[in-house]
PDB file of C-alpha atoms in Angstrom:
ATOM      1  CA  MET A  36       5.743  12.787 -12.943  1.00 62.00           C
ATOM      2  CA  THR A  37       3.262  14.533 -10.567  1.00 90.00           C
ATOM      3  CA  VAL A  38       4.667  15.575  -6.998  1.00 96.00           C
ATOM      4  CA  GLY A  39       2.466  16.594  -4.299  1.00 98.00           C
ATOM      5  CA  VAL A  40       2.460  17.128  -0.385  1.00 98.00           C
ATOM      6  CA  ALA A  41       0.186  15.919   2.374  1.00 98.00           C
ATOM      7  CA  LEU A  42      -0.873  19.045   4.507  1.00 97.00           C
ATOM      8  CA  ASN A  43      -0.822  18.841   8.170  1.00 94.00           C
ATOM      9  CA  ALA A  44      -2.115  22.010  10.210  1.00 93.00           C
ATOM     10  CA  THR A  45      -3.371  20.135  13.232  1.00 90.00           C
ATOM     11  CA  GLU A  46      -1.325  22.344  15.530  1.00 90.00           C
ATOM     12  CA  SER A  47      -2.696  25.605  14.354  1.00 92.00           C
ATOM     13  CA  ASP A  48      -5.255  27.819  16.010  1.00 95.00           C
ATOM     14  CA  ASN A  49      -7.764  27.173  13.232  1.00 97.00           C
ATOM     15  CA  GLN A  50      -7.006  23.998  11.138  1.00 97.00           C
ATOM     16  CA  ILE A  51      -9.023  24.965   8.074  1.00 97.00           C
ATOM     17  CA  ASP A  52      -7.637  28.582   7.735  1.00 98.00           C
ATOM     18  CA  ALA A  53      -4.040  27.160   8.204  1.00 97.00           C
ATOM     19  CA  THR A  54      -4.600  24.553   5.613  1.00 98.00           C
ATOM     20  CA  VAL A  55      -5.782  26.940   3.074  1.00 98.00           C
ATOM     21  CA  ARG A  56      -2.856  29.068   3.630  1.00 98.00           C
ATOM     22  CA  LEU A  57      -0.573  26.157   3.453  1.00 98.00           C
ATOM     23  CA  ALA A  58      -2.201  25.069   0.091  1.00 98.00           C
ATOM     24  CA  GLY A  59      -1.629  28.360  -1.310  1.00 98.00           C
ATOM     25  CA  GLU A  60       2.025  28.180  -0.455  1.00 98.00           C
ATOM     26  CA  ALA A  61       2.139  24.633  -1.942  1.00 98.00           C
ATOM     27  CA  ALA A  62       0.876  25.886  -5.339  1.00 98.00           C
ATOM     28  CA  ALA A  63       3.148  28.959  -5.564  1.00 98.00           C
ATOM     29  CA  ALA A  64       5.878  26.506  -4.913  1.00 98.00           C
ATOM     30  CA  GLY A  65       4.822  24.384  -8.045  1.00 97.00           C
ATOM     31  CA  LEU A  66       3.518  21.545  -6.208  1.00 98.00           C
ATOM     32  CA  ARG A  67       0.545  19.823  -8.148  1.00 96.00           C
ATOM     33  CA  SER A  68      -1.471  18.094  -5.440  1.00 97.00           C
ATOM     34  CA  ALA A  69      -2.413  18.588  -1.721  1.00 98.00           C
ATOM     35  CA  TRP A  70      -3.593  15.460   0.191  1.00 98.00           C
ATOM     36  CA  PHE A  71      -5.303  15.213   3.409  1.00 97.00           C
ATOM     37  CA  GLY A  72      -5.221  12.297   6.239  1.00 95.00           C
ATOM     38  CA  GLN A  73      -8.242  10.988   7.979  1.00 94.00           C
ATOM     39  CA  THR A  74      -8.107  10.445  11.652  1.00 90.00           C
ATOM     40  CA  LEU A  75     -10.782  11.328  14.181  1.00 89.00           C
ATOM     41  CA  GLY A  76     -10.382  15.256  13.552  1.00 92.00           C
ATOM     42  CA  ALA A  77     -11.061  16.984  10.631  1.00 95.00           C
ATOM     43  CA  ASP A  78     -13.305  15.622   7.921  1.00 96.00           C
ATOM     44  CA  SER A  79     -10.829  14.928   5.084  1.00 97.00           C
ATOM     45  CA  PRO A  80     -13.290  15.142   1.928  1.00 97.00           C
ATOM     46  CA  GLN A  81     -14.553  18.281   3.237  1.00 97.00           C
ATOM     47  CA  LEU A  82     -11.099  19.922   3.981  1.00 97.00           C
ATOM     48  CA  ALA A  83     -10.272  18.739   0.496  1.00 98.00           C
ATOM     49  CA  ALA A  84     -13.352  20.488  -1.121  1.00 98.00           C
ATOM     50  CA  ILE A  85     -12.579  23.591   0.624  1.00 98.00           C
ATOM     51  CA  VAL A  86      -8.902  23.710  -0.183  1.00 98.00           C
ATOM     52  CA  GLY A  87      -9.995  22.839  -4.080  1.00 98.00           C
ATOM     53  CA  ARG A  88     -12.268  25.745  -4.126  1.00 98.00           C
ATOM     54  CA  GLU A  89      -9.851  28.310  -2.565  1.00 98.00           C
ATOM     55  CA  VAL A  90      -6.600  27.157  -4.426  1.00 98.00           C
ATOM     56  CA  PRO A  91      -7.848  25.936  -7.897  1.00 97.00           C
ATOM     57  CA  ALA A  92      -4.399  25.229  -9.143  1.00 96.00           C
ATOM     58  CA  LEU A  93      -3.996  22.046  -6.835  1.00 97.00           C
ATOM     59  CA  GLN A  94      -5.384  18.606  -7.390  1.00 97.00           C
ATOM     60  CA  VAL A  95      -6.654  17.482  -3.903  1.00 98.00           C
ATOM     61  CA  GLY A  96      -7.425  14.034  -2.413  1.00 97.00           C
ATOM     62  CA  THR A  97      -7.823  12.347   0.902  1.00 97.00           C
ATOM     63  CA  SER A  98      -5.173   9.718   2.021  1.00 93.00           C
ATOM     64  CA  ALA A  99      -6.953   7.754   3.416  1.00 93.00           C
ATOM     65  CA  ILE A 100     -10.522   7.117   4.793  1.00 97.00           C
ATOM     66  CA  PRO A 101     -10.747   3.607   6.500  1.00 96.00           C
ATOM     67  CA  VAL A 102     -13.412   1.482   5.284  1.00 97.00           C
ATOM     68  CA  PHE A 103     -14.568   0.233   8.671  1.00 95.00           C
ATOM     69  CA  GLY A 104     -17.114   2.425  10.491  1.00 94.00           C
ATOM     70  CA  ARG A 105     -18.028   3.903   7.132  1.00 96.00           C
ATOM     71  CA  HIS A 106     -20.701   2.928   4.513  1.00 97.00           C
ATOM     72  CA  PRO A 107     -20.317   3.248   0.698  1.00 98.00           C
ATOM     73  CA  LEU A 108     -23.565   5.561   0.604  1.00 98.00           C
ATOM     74  CA  THR A 109     -22.393   8.107   3.047  1.00 97.00           C
ATOM     75  CA  VAL A 110     -18.674   8.102   1.624  1.00 98.00           C
ATOM     76  CA  ALA A 111     -19.890   8.474  -1.983  1.00 98.00           C
ATOM     77  CA  SER A 112     -22.015  11.332  -0.838  1.00 97.00           C
ATOM     78  CA  GLN A 113     -18.936  13.023   0.672  1.00 98.00           C
ATOM     79  CA  ALA A 114     -16.854  12.279  -2.467  1.00 98.00           C
ATOM     80  CA  LEU A 115     -19.151  13.337  -5.198  1.00 98.00           C
ATOM     81  CA  THR A 116     -19.726  16.684  -3.216  1.00 98.00           C
ATOM     82  CA  ALA A 117     -15.951  17.318  -3.089  1.00 98.00           C
ATOM     83  CA  GLN A 118     -15.710  16.409  -6.750  1.00 98.00           C
ATOM     84  CA  ALA A 119     -18.457  18.802  -7.489  1.00 98.00           C
ATOM     85  CA  ALA A 120     -16.915  21.626  -5.501  1.00 98.00           C
ATOM     86  CA  THR A 121     -13.501  21.079  -7.082  1.00 98.00           C
ATOM     87  CA  HIS A 122     -14.817  20.733 -10.741  1.00 97.00           C
ATOM     88  CA  GLY A 123     -13.260  17.381 -11.170  1.00 97.00           C
ATOM     89  CA  ARG A 124      -9.979  17.685  -8.981  1.00 97.00           C
ATOM     90  CA  TYR A 125     -10.894  15.551  -6.185  1.00 98.00           C
ATOM     91  CA  HIS A 126      -9.362  11.920  -5.591  1.00 98.00           C
ATOM     92  CA  LEU A 127     -10.666   9.450  -2.917  1.00 98.00           C
ATOM     93  CA  GLY A 128      -8.261   7.266  -1.158  1.00 98.00           C
ATOM     94  CA  LEU A 129      -9.602   4.295   1.153  1.00 98.00           C
ATOM     95  CA  ALA A 130      -7.725   2.360   3.604  1.00 96.00           C
ATOM     96  CA  LEU A 131      -8.213  -0.879   5.447  1.00 95.00           C
ATOM     97  CA  GLY A 132      -7.448   0.814   8.691  1.00 88.00           C
ATOM     98  CA  THR A 133      -6.238  -0.604  11.928  1.00 85.00           C
ATOM     99  CA  ARG A 134      -7.254  -3.183  14.623  1.00 85.00           C
ATOM    100  CA  LEU A 135      -6.470  -0.308  16.989  1.00 82.00           C
ATOM    101  CA  LEU A 136      -8.865   2.159  15.578  1.00 84.00           C
ATOM    102  CA  THR A 137     -11.433  -0.220  14.320  1.00 89.00           C
ATOM    103  CA  GLU A 138     -11.943  -2.099  17.560  1.00 88.00           C
ATOM    104  CA  GLY A 139     -10.697   0.427  20.171  1.00 89.00           C
ATOM    105  CA  GLY A 140     -12.429   3.259  18.502  1.00 90.00           C
ATOM    106  CA  PHE A 141     -15.591   2.018  16.751  1.00 88.00           C
ATOM    107  CA  GLY A 142     -16.133  -1.128  18.702  1.00 93.00           C
ATOM    108  CA  ILE A 143     -16.188  -3.231  15.323  1.00 92.00           C
ATOM    109  CA  PRO A 144     -14.348  -6.401  14.822  1.00 92.00           C
ATOM    110  CA  PHE A 145     -11.557  -6.148  12.433  1.00 89.00           C
ATOM    111  CA  GLU A 146     -12.468  -9.121  10.580  1.00 94.00           C
ATOM    112  CA  ARG A 147     -12.109 -10.028   6.913  1.00 96.00           C
ATOM    113  CA  PRO A 148     -10.762  -6.543   5.866  1.00 95.00           C
ATOM    114  CA  ALA A 149      -9.935  -7.539   2.230  1.00 96.00           C
ATOM    115  CA  ALA A 150     -13.392  -8.868   1.826  1.00 97.00           C
ATOM    116  CA  ARG A 151     -14.906  -5.730   3.313  1.00 97.00           C
ATOM    117  CA  LEU A 152     -12.720  -3.796   0.984  1.00 98.00           C
ATOM    118  CA  ARG A 153     -13.888  -5.631  -2.067  1.00 98.00           C
ATOM    119  CA  GLU A 154     -17.613  -5.008  -1.145  1.00 98.00           C
ATOM    120  CA  PHE A 155     -16.921  -1.506  -0.394  1.00 98.00           C
ATOM    121  CA  LEU A 156     -15.298  -0.518  -3.382  1.00 98.00           C
ATOM    122  CA  THR A 157     -17.830  -2.566  -5.709  1.00 98.00           C
ATOM    123  CA  ALA A 158     -20.673  -0.482  -4.098  1.00 98.00           C
ATOM    124  CA  LEU A 159     -18.609   2.722  -4.168  1.00 98.00           C
ATOM    125  CA  ARG A 160     -17.950   2.299  -7.921  1.00 97.00           C
ATOM    126  CA  GLN A 161     -21.678   2.061  -8.776  1.00 97.00           C
ATOM    127  CA  LEU A 162     -22.531   5.136  -6.771  1.00 97.00           C
ATOM    128  CA  THR A 163     -19.530   7.284  -7.970  1.00 96.00           C
ATOM    129  CA  GLU A 164     -20.155   6.472 -11.648  1.00 95.00           C
ATOM    130  CA  THR A 165     -23.930   6.399 -11.758  1.00 95.00           C
ATOM    131  CA  GLY A 166     -25.392   7.900  -8.667  1.00 95.00           C
ATOM    132  CA  THR A 167     -27.208   4.702  -7.899  1.00 96.00           C
ATOM    133  CA  ALA A 168     -26.514   1.392  -6.191  1.00 97.00           C
ATOM    134  CA  ASP A 169     -27.923  -2.029  -6.111  1.00 97.00           C
ATOM    135  CA  PHE A 170     -25.552  -4.257  -4.016  1.00 98.00           C
ATOM    136  CA  ASP A 171     -26.005  -6.982  -1.676  1.00 98.00           C
ATOM    137  CA  GLY A 172     -22.843  -8.481  -0.213  1.00 97.00           C
ATOM    138  CA  GLU A 173     -22.108 -10.562   2.664  1.00 97.00           C
ATOM    139  CA  LEU A 174     -20.807  -7.740   4.762  1.00 97.00           C
ATOM    140  CA  LEU A 175     -22.351  -4.645   3.217  1.00 96.00           C
ATOM    141  CA  THR A 176     -25.515  -3.642   1.450  1.00 98.00           C
ATOM    142  CA  ALA A 177     -26.053  -0.478  -0.641  1.00 98.00           C
ATOM    143  CA  HIS A 178     -29.415   0.524  -2.275  1.00 98.00           C
ATOM    144  CA  THR A 179     -30.666   4.004  -3.563  1.00 97.00           C
ATOM    145  CA  PRO A 180     -34.308   4.202  -3.074  1.00 96.00           C
ATOM    146  CA  VAL A 181     -33.667   7.834  -3.784  1.00 94.00           C
ATOM    147  CA  PRO A 182     -30.904   9.122  -6.245  1.00 90.00           C
ATOM    148  CA  ALA A 183     -27.277   9.523  -4.927  1.00 94.00           C
ATOM    149  CA  ARG A 184     -26.237  11.716  -7.829  1.00 94.00           C
ATOM    150  CA  VAL A 185     -24.567  15.088  -7.396  1.00 96.00           C
ATOM    151  CA  PRO A 186     -24.815  17.345 -10.187  1.00 96.00           C
ATOM    152  CA  GLY A 187     -21.350  18.473 -11.222  1.00 96.00           C
ATOM    153  CA  ALA A 188     -19.684  15.350 -10.086  1.00 95.00           C
ATOM    154  CA  ASP A 189     -20.763  13.514 -13.256  1.00 86.00           C
ATOM    155  CA  THR A 190     -17.415  12.506 -14.374  1.00 85.00           C
ATOM    156  CA  GLY A 191     -16.961  10.252 -11.232  1.00 91.00           C
ATOM    157  CA  VAL A 192     -14.245  10.157  -8.671  1.00 97.00           C
ATOM    158  CA  PRO A 193     -10.820   8.224  -8.967  1.00 98.00           C
ATOM    159  CA  LEU A 194     -10.754   5.435  -6.403  1.00 98.00           C
ATOM    160  CA  LEU A 195      -7.457   4.644  -4.754  1.00 98.00           C
ATOM    161  CA  VAL A 196      -6.576   2.447  -1.833  1.00 98.00           C
ATOM    162  CA  ALA A 197      -3.824   2.517   0.679  1.00 97.00           C
ATOM    163  CA  ALA A 198      -2.862  -1.071  -0.273  1.00 97.00           C
ATOM    164  CA  MET A 199       0.404  -2.832   0.583  1.00 95.00           C
ATOM    165  CA  GLY A 200      -0.365  -6.445   1.476  1.00 95.00           C
ATOM    166  CA  PRO A 201      -1.030  -9.292  -1.275  1.00 96.00           C
ATOM    167  CA  GLN A 202      -4.912  -9.413  -0.667  1.00 97.00           C
ATOM    168  CA  ALA A 203      -5.507  -5.617  -0.697  1.00 97.00           C
ATOM    169  CA  LEU A 204      -3.032  -5.301  -3.895  1.00 98.00           C
ATOM    170  CA  ARG A 205      -5.098  -7.994  -5.625  1.00 98.00           C
ATOM    171  CA  VAL A 206      -8.492  -6.148  -4.822  1.00 98.00           C
ATOM    172  CA  SER A 207      -7.141  -2.755  -5.703  1.00 98.00           C
ATOM    173  CA  GLY A 208      -5.951  -3.826  -9.041  1.00 98.00           C
ATOM    174  CA  GLU A 209      -9.341  -5.251  -9.971  1.00 98.00           C
ATOM    175  CA  LEU A 210     -11.595  -2.640  -8.544  1.00 98.00           C
ATOM    176  CA  ALA A 211      -9.706   0.769  -7.886  1.00 98.00           C
ATOM    177  CA  ASP A 212      -7.836   3.089 -10.021  1.00 98.00           C
ATOM    178  CA  GLY A 213      -4.596   2.997  -8.223  1.00 98.00           C
ATOM    179  CA  ILE A 214      -2.787   2.692  -4.862  1.00 98.00           C
ATOM    180  CA  LEU A 215      -1.442   4.920  -2.069  1.00 98.00           C
ATOM    181  CA  PRO A 216       1.485   2.950  -0.251  1.00 98.00           C
ATOM    182  CA  TYR A 217       3.060   4.603   2.681  1.00 97.00           C
ATOM    183  CA  LEU A 218       6.439   3.938   4.155  1.00 97.00           C
ATOM    184  CA  ALA A 219       7.031   1.590   1.150  1.00 98.00           C
ATOM    185  CA  GLY A 220      10.583   2.223  -0.316  1.00 98.00           C
ATOM    186  CA  PRO A 221      11.800   1.815  -3.822  1.00 98.00           C
ATOM    187  CA  ARG A 222      12.593  -1.755  -3.216  1.00 98.00           C
ATOM    188  CA  ALA A 223       9.127  -2.841  -2.011  1.00 98.00           C
ATOM    189  CA  LEU A 224       7.640  -0.992  -4.878  1.00 98.00           C
ATOM    190  CA  ALA A 225       9.590  -2.330  -7.453  1.00 98.00           C
ATOM    191  CA  GLU A 226       9.674  -5.868  -6.340  1.00 98.00           C
ATOM    192  CA  HIS A 227       6.513  -6.453  -4.727  1.00 98.00           C
ATOM    193  CA  ILE A 228       3.918  -3.884  -4.824  1.00 98.00           C
ATOM    194  CA  VAL A 229       4.005  -2.562  -8.375  1.00 98.00           C
ATOM    195  CA  PRO A 230       4.175  -5.959  -9.933  1.00 98.00           C
ATOM    196  CA  ALA A 231       1.266  -7.197  -7.869  1.00 98.00           C
ATOM    197  CA  VAL A 232      -1.255  -4.478  -8.353  1.00 98.00           C
ATOM    198  CA  THR A 233      -0.291  -4.269 -12.106  1.00 98.00           C
ATOM    199  CA  LYS A 234      -0.735  -7.966 -12.744  1.00 98.00           C
ATOM    200  CA  ALA A 235      -4.360  -7.886 -10.875  1.00 98.00           C
ATOM    201  CA  ALA A 236      -5.200  -4.813 -13.160  1.00 98.00           C
ATOM    202  CA  GLU A 237      -4.296  -6.642 -16.474  1.00 98.00           C
ATOM    203  CA  ALA A 238      -6.100  -9.718 -15.262  1.00 98.00           C
ATOM    204  CA  ALA A 239      -9.242  -7.635 -14.786  1.00 98.00           C
ATOM    205  CA  GLY A 240      -8.968  -5.942 -18.008  1.00 98.00           C
ATOM    206  CA  ARG A 241      -8.221  -2.517 -16.356  1.00 97.00           C
ATOM    207  CA  PRO A 242      -5.672   0.247 -17.250  1.00 96.00           C
ATOM    208  CA  ALA A 243      -2.508   0.364 -15.840  1.00 97.00           C
ATOM    209  CA  PRO A 244      -3.015   1.609 -11.977  1.00 98.00           C
ATOM    210  CA  ARG A 245      -1.821   4.801 -10.484  1.00 98.00           C
ATOM    211  CA  ILE A 246       1.131   4.264  -7.951  1.00 98.00           C
ATOM    212  CA  VAL A 247       0.686   7.396  -5.669  1.00 98.00           C
ATOM    213  CA  ALA A 248       3.640   6.876  -3.476  1.00 98.00           C
ATOM    214  CA  LEU A 249       3.636   8.593  -0.116  1.00 98.00           C
ATOM    215  CA  VAL A 250       7.055   9.540   1.106  1.00 98.00           C
ATOM    216  CA  HIS A 251       7.971  10.788   4.573  1.00 98.00           C
ATOM    217  CA  GLY A 252      10.696  13.261   4.380  1.00 97.00           C
ATOM    218  CA  VAL A 253      12.314  16.678   4.272  1.00 98.00           C
ATOM    219  CA  VAL A 254      15.010  18.631   2.947  1.00 98.00           C
ATOM    220  CA  THR A 255      17.293  19.854   5.816  1.00 98.00           C
ATOM    221  CA  ASP A 256      20.741  20.181   6.960  1.00 97.00           C
ATOM    222  CA  ASP A 257      20.313  19.159  10.445  1.00 97.00           C
ATOM    223  CA  VAL A 258      20.034  15.496   9.537  1.00 98.00           C
ATOM    224  CA  ASP A 259      20.542  13.657  12.822  1.00 97.00           C
ATOM    225  CA  ALA A 260      18.304  15.772  14.746  1.00 97.00           C
ATOM    226  CA  VAL A 261      15.500  15.606  12.337  1.00 98.00           C
ATOM    227  CA  ARG A 262      15.886  11.866  11.814  1.00 98.00           C
ATOM    228  CA  GLU A 263      15.568  11.620  15.664  1.00 97.00           C
ATOM    229  CA  ARG A 264      12.153  13.205  15.513  1.00 97.00           C
ATOM    230  CA  ALA A 265      11.091  11.240  12.704  1.00 98.00           C
ATOM    231  CA  THR A 266      12.086   8.052  14.462  1.00 98.00           C
ATOM    232  CA  ASP A 267       9.718   9.066  17.276  1.00 97.00           C
ATOM    233  CA  ALA A 268       6.965  10.406  15.032  1.00 96.00           C
ATOM    234  CA  LEU A 269       6.892   7.073  12.921  1.00 97.00           C
ATOM    235  CA  ALA A 270       7.312   4.699  15.812  1.00 97.00           C
ATOM    236  CA  PHE A 271       3.609   4.102  15.951  1.00 93.00           C
ATOM    237  CA  TYR A 272       3.501   2.361  12.509  1.00 94.00           C
ATOM    238  CA  GLU A 273       5.996  -0.225  13.462  1.00 95.00           C
ATOM    239  CA  GLN A 274       3.303  -1.632  15.779  1.00 91.00           C
ATOM    240  CA  ILE A 275       1.118  -2.279  12.780  1.00 91.00           C
ATOM    241  CA  PRO A 276       1.806  -5.646  10.852  1.00 91.00           C
ATOM    242  CA  SER A 277       1.288  -4.235   7.322  1.00 92.00           C
ATOM    243  CA  TYR A 278       3.563  -1.376   7.830  1.00 95.00           C
ATOM    244  CA  ALA A 279       6.104  -3.387   9.740  1.00 95.00           C
ATOM    245  CA  ARG A 280       6.087  -5.786   6.681  1.00 96.00           C
ATOM    246  CA  VAL A 281       6.471  -3.188   3.995  1.00 97.00           C
ATOM    247  CA  VAL A 282       9.330  -1.613   5.823  1.00 98.00           C
ATOM    248  CA  GLU A 283      11.180  -4.910   5.974  1.00 98.00           C
ATOM    249  CA  LEU A 284      10.362  -5.352   2.250  1.00 98.00           C
ATOM    250  CA  SER A 285      12.144  -2.148   1.839  1.00 98.00           C
ATOM    251  CA  GLY A 286      15.287  -3.150   3.482  1.00 97.00           C
ATOM    252  CA  GLY A 287      14.605  -1.279   6.655  1.00 97.00           C
ATOM    253  CA  THR A 288      14.108  -2.358  10.382  1.00 97.00           C
ATOM    254  CA  ARG A 289      12.377   0.611  11.545  1.00 97.00           C
ATOM    255  CA  ALA A 290       9.955   3.104   9.920  1.00 98.00           C
ATOM    256  CA  VAL A 291      12.553   5.716   9.798  1.00 98.00           C
ATOM    257  CA  ASP A 292      14.604   3.821   7.620  1.00 98.00           C
ATOM    258  CA  VAL A 293      12.393   4.559   4.606  1.00 98.00           C
ATOM    259  CA  ALA A 294      12.227   8.354   5.392  1.00 98.00           C
ATOM    260  CA  VAL A 295      13.757  10.633   3.155  1.00 98.00           C
ATOM    261  CA  ILE A 296      16.015  13.189   5.324  1.00 98.00           C
ATOM    262  CA  GLY A 297      18.796  15.134   3.586  1.00 98.00           C
ATOM    263  CA  ASP A 298      20.079  17.939   1.450  1.00 98.00           C
ATOM    264  CA  GLU A 299      18.449  18.768  -2.016  1.00 98.00           C
ATOM    265  CA  ARG A 300      20.745  16.154  -3.876  1.00 98.00           C
ATOM    266  CA  THR A 301      19.788  13.571  -1.574  1.00 98.00           C
ATOM    267  CA  VAL A 302      16.154  14.021  -1.884  1.00 98.00           C
ATOM    268  CA  SER A 303      16.281  14.569  -5.565  1.00 98.00           C
ATOM    269  CA  ALA A 304      17.909  11.296  -5.949  1.00 98.00           C
ATOM    270  CA  GLU A 305      15.350   9.379  -3.876  1.00 98.00           C
ATOM    271  CA  VAL A 306      12.346  10.949  -5.917  1.00 97.00           C
ATOM    272  CA  ARG A 307      14.112   9.515  -8.854  1.00 97.00           C
ATOM    273  CA  ARG A 308      14.423   6.096  -7.296  1.00 98.00           C
ATOM    274  CA  TYR A 309      10.597   6.161  -6.484  1.00 98.00           C
ATOM    275  CA  ARG A 310      10.067   7.177 -10.199  1.00 97.00           C
ATOM    276  CA  ASP A 311      12.222   4.228 -11.415  1.00 97.00           C
ATOM    277  CA  ALA A 312      10.477   1.691  -9.014  1.00 98.00           C
ATOM    278  CA  GLY A 313       7.209   2.546 -10.807  1.00 98.00           C
ATOM    279  CA  ALA A 314       5.746   5.475  -8.928  1.00 98.00           C
ATOM    280  CA  THR A 315       3.501   7.482 -11.240  1.00 97.00           C
ATOM    281  CA  GLU A 316       3.059  10.328  -8.576  1.00 97.00           C
ATOM    282  CA  VAL A 317       5.073  11.134  -5.481  1.00 98.00           C
ATOM    283  CA  VAL A 318       3.536  12.792  -2.251  1.00 98.00           C
ATOM    284  CA  PHE A 319       5.774  13.984   0.554  1.00 98.00           C
ATOM    285  CA  SER A 320       4.479  14.108   3.985  1.00 97.00           C
ATOM    286  CA  GLY A 321       5.846  14.974   7.398  1.00 97.00           C
ATOM    287  CA  THR A 322       7.562  18.152   5.750  1.00 97.00           C
ATOM    288  CA  GLU A 323       6.610  20.225   8.564  1.00 96.00           C
ATOM    289  CA  ILE A 324       8.787  18.184  11.234  1.00 96.00           C
ATOM    290  CA  ALA A 325      12.041  20.287  10.717  1.00 96.00           C
ATOM    291  CA  GLY A 326      10.200  23.906  11.066  1.00 96.00           C
ATOM    292  CA  ASP A 327       8.762  26.193   8.529  1.00 96.00           C
ATOM    293  CA  ALA A 328      12.107  27.145   6.738  1.00 97.00           C
ATOM    294  CA  ASP A 329      13.073  23.513   5.972  1.00 98.00           C
ATOM    295  CA  ARG A 330       9.319  22.957   4.918  1.00 98.00           C
ATOM    296  CA  ARG A 331       9.407  25.718   2.349  1.00 98.00           C
ATOM    297  CA  ARG A 332      12.948  24.690   1.178  1.00 98.00           C
ATOM    298  CA  THR A 333      11.443  21.022   0.656  1.00 98.00           C
ATOM    299  CA  TRP A 334       8.376  22.393  -1.218  1.00 98.00           C
ATOM    300  CA  ASP A 335      10.688  24.522  -3.297  1.00 98.00           C
ATOM    301  CA  LEU A 336      12.588  21.603  -4.388  1.00 98.00           C
ATOM    302  CA  LEU A 337       9.665  19.287  -4.902  1.00 98.00           C
ATOM    303  CA  GLY A 338       8.122  21.976  -7.057  1.00 97.00           C
ATOM    304  CA  ALA A 339      10.988  22.176  -9.369  1.00 96.00           C
ATOM    305  CA  LEU A 340      10.822  18.291  -9.610  1.00 95.00           C
ATOM    306  CA  ALA A 341       7.183  18.546 -10.612  1.00 92.00           C
ATOM    307  CA  ASP A 342       8.019  20.568 -13.668  1.00 68.00           C
TER     308      ASP A 342
END
């Protein structure tokens, strides 16, 4: 099973330089992939392209770009450029986003998200696989009066979705290559998420989907203090219905309840639980929360589990 890590260098003097350095450390520890979030800061496909060029041992991916406020033509251009830059090691993650960012940031009504995701994926698949698009939907239009092909990216781009709700899982199973659930514990994966997306993929005649489970966690001896920090760091997600729902389905009441915080034995056991629940890949995030020493300790363990 592939094991990776989400890289976060937003507190550094230069995020790009620091991210490349961290990626080198991740590869040296034996980790297989590096993933980059998308907020309103650094452009995640561009960051992935840079890291992929500088650290060729890693697969790189974005997790995840909201479909509101973007267009398939521009996202395809970014993704295909990153794919060419990394010689086939780039993975594109998409998300529905949140009402807070969509309406508060972009001024776009957060309406019919599953329908928008369906149309976005349909047009994007055409673009990443053929370099052209001929799509007219209710919410999106995508045509290529000039070619959108990027030489060097002819193998296409794996399309993943940060899907956890029933409608998004159905769309992802039918149209994407896999999913990127976050804050979904093993129980939610095994009982709700994996069966739903697998059933949709089978009905659409698609291969079994990749299940890339993003797990907030760290190896540390200072469990109580780190859990307190994680409680504050993850509280934002409790305001978002989709995350609150999946935390509850996982058996928790607060987001921190699905965080993995403890010694090597504890974290190893949780990684195995995710595998047993159907995860094909595990990506740890938040590993910087306890400081550099515990981050390196976490990466060393995860790298060993990736072998």
